[in-house]
């Protein structure tokens, strides 16, 4: 059983993976190098790098990235002196061959992400990655969809496969502090692995959720510079560092280099501020996966239906990541018509 013995956490930065969603996956390898260098100088020990959806996701479905995942990894590896570079692996999107390419490019950590009810889907990649000598962090995505005890049962499976860290992941930004604390506390009683927490900020409480998670036993906390991330974005790395320090925690990072990297490297690359707009708020309120943000906005415009109505219906149907096709189905139903493929001129 994990029992915190001191107030120390490890901040993991995901600007260069989850934050990719905020820039349509268009960071260049040079951008990646510049940001990774700044994070490394600040003392961030693990930096996640890849397409916003993870390894192997650069496609017409999820959006093409400006470079390949191995290109991004190599750029980060070459830029840092101390940090480990990590990549996200989602079964069904990534393959072990793509993970091997990331290993060859220099990752030392893989983060295996599964839906919160499907921990068994992580067994093969977790066990394979451990055989390759990687540090393995695991994600229980959409953790708000399970109450604390059933979520802990899923976490125990990942623990049994050899995961070094098991994360409670608020993919929809649907949690408030009590939800985060209860789930982390349940995991602490059920597993021997370290516990992590990954917050999205759709309800404006990402930092509060992270603090509460740590108070209940999480020792790894995710953030991204300037809060970059899908929909309303993630807990903001530089704010996390400041808030945890003020709360008496040792984060192992230097605040001012984080702020400098956020202000002078990341901010000029942002297309628009990372805010909680109406669509992002309703995503959290309805408990819908954060990556539905842009597709829902596009569907709302196409079908003339308010985005909030689409999202509330998706929430009622309990959709999860990978069911993005439901956005069009719901939008067309709400518009009172069936979607038809446009007829091309001359056909």
PDB file of C-alpha atoms in Angstrom, residues 13 15-16 28-49 72-85 225 254 257-258 260-262 265-266:
ATOM      1  CA  UNK A  13       4.966  17.969 -18.201  1.00  0.00           C
ATOM      2  CA  UNK A  15       2.959  20.390 -23.152  1.00  0.00           C
ATOM      3  CA  UNK A  16       4.529  18.519 -26.043  1.00  0.00           C
ATOM      4  CA  UNK A  28       7.853  21.637 -35.240  1.00  0.00           C
ATOM      5  CA  UNK A  29      10.830  19.598 -34.025  1.00  0.00           C
ATOM      6  CA  UNK A  30      12.574  22.917 -33.316  1.00  0.00           C
ATOM      7  CA  UNK A  31       9.609  24.051 -31.196  1.00  0.00           C
ATOM      8  CA  UNK A  32       9.786  20.757 -29.341  1.00  0.00           C
ATOM      9  CA  UNK A  33      13.510  21.181 -28.722  1.00  0.00           C
ATOM     10  CA  UNK A  34      13.101  24.738 -27.454  1.00  0.00           C
ATOM     11  CA  UNK A  35      10.296  23.840 -25.040  1.00  0.00           C
ATOM     12  CA  UNK A  36      11.957  20.629 -23.838  1.00  0.00           C
ATOM     13  CA  UNK A  37      15.199  22.521 -23.175  1.00  0.00           C
ATOM     14  CA  UNK A  38      13.371  25.035 -21.007  1.00  0.00           C
ATOM     15  CA  UNK A  39      11.552  22.327 -19.059  1.00  0.00           C
ATOM     16  CA  UNK A  40      14.806  20.458 -18.508  1.00  0.00           C
ATOM     17  CA  UNK A  41      16.520  23.576 -17.199  1.00  0.00           C
ATOM     18  CA  UNK A  42      13.658  24.019 -14.752  1.00  0.00           C
ATOM     19  CA  UNK A  43      14.233  20.523 -13.392  1.00  0.00           C
ATOM     20  CA  UNK A  44      11.187  18.742 -14.865  1.00  0.00           C
ATOM     21  CA  UNK A  45      12.195  15.075 -14.750  1.00  0.00           C
ATOM     22  CA  UNK A  46       9.734  13.595 -17.276  1.00  0.00           C
ATOM     23  CA  UNK A  47       8.584  15.316 -20.476  1.00  0.00           C
ATOM     24  CA  UNK A  48       5.897  13.699 -22.638  1.00  0.00           C
ATOM     25  CA  UNK A  49       6.309  14.094 -26.407  1.00  0.00           C
ATOM     26  CA  UNK A  72       9.641  14.790 -32.118  1.00  0.00           C
ATOM     27  CA  UNK A  73      11.223  12.355 -29.672  1.00  0.00           C
ATOM     28  CA  UNK A  74      14.709  12.791 -31.128  1.00  0.00           C
ATOM     29  CA  UNK A  75      14.368  16.576 -31.013  1.00  0.00           C
ATOM     30  CA  UNK A  76      13.470  16.433 -27.323  1.00  0.00           C
ATOM     31  CA  UNK A  77      16.122  13.844 -26.440  1.00  0.00           C
ATOM     32  CA  UNK A  78      18.844  15.916 -28.107  1.00  0.00           C
ATOM     33  CA  UNK A  79      17.708  19.079 -26.303  1.00  0.00           C
ATOM     34  CA  UNK A  80      17.749  17.838 -22.694  1.00  0.00           C
ATOM     35  CA  UNK A  81      20.535  16.989 -20.291  1.00  0.00           C
ATOM     36  CA  UNK A  82      18.635  15.287 -17.468  1.00  0.00           C
ATOM     37  CA  UNK A  83      14.935  14.737 -18.225  1.00  0.00           C
ATOM     38  CA  UNK A  84      13.475  11.444 -19.392  1.00  0.00           C
ATOM     39  CA  UNK A  85      11.411  11.689 -22.567  1.00  0.00           C
ATOM     40  CA  UNK A 225       2.851  25.115 -19.822  1.00  0.00           C
ATOM     41  CA  UNK A 254      12.475  25.823 -10.299  1.00  0.00           C
ATOM     42  CA  UNK A 257      12.648  28.957 -15.536  1.00  0.00           C
ATOM     43  CA  UNK A 258       9.195  27.396 -15.978  1.00  0.00           C
ATOM     44  CA  UNK A 260      10.270  32.017 -18.616  1.00  0.00           C
ATOM     45  CA  UNK A 261       9.663  29.041 -20.911  1.00  0.00           C
ATOM     46  CA  UNK A 262       5.911  29.511 -20.725  1.00  0.00           C
ATOM     47  CA  UNK A 265       8.764  30.142 -25.795  1.00  0.00           C
ATOM     48  CA  UNK A 266       5.246  28.691 -25.541  1.00  0.00           C
TER      49      UNK A 266
END
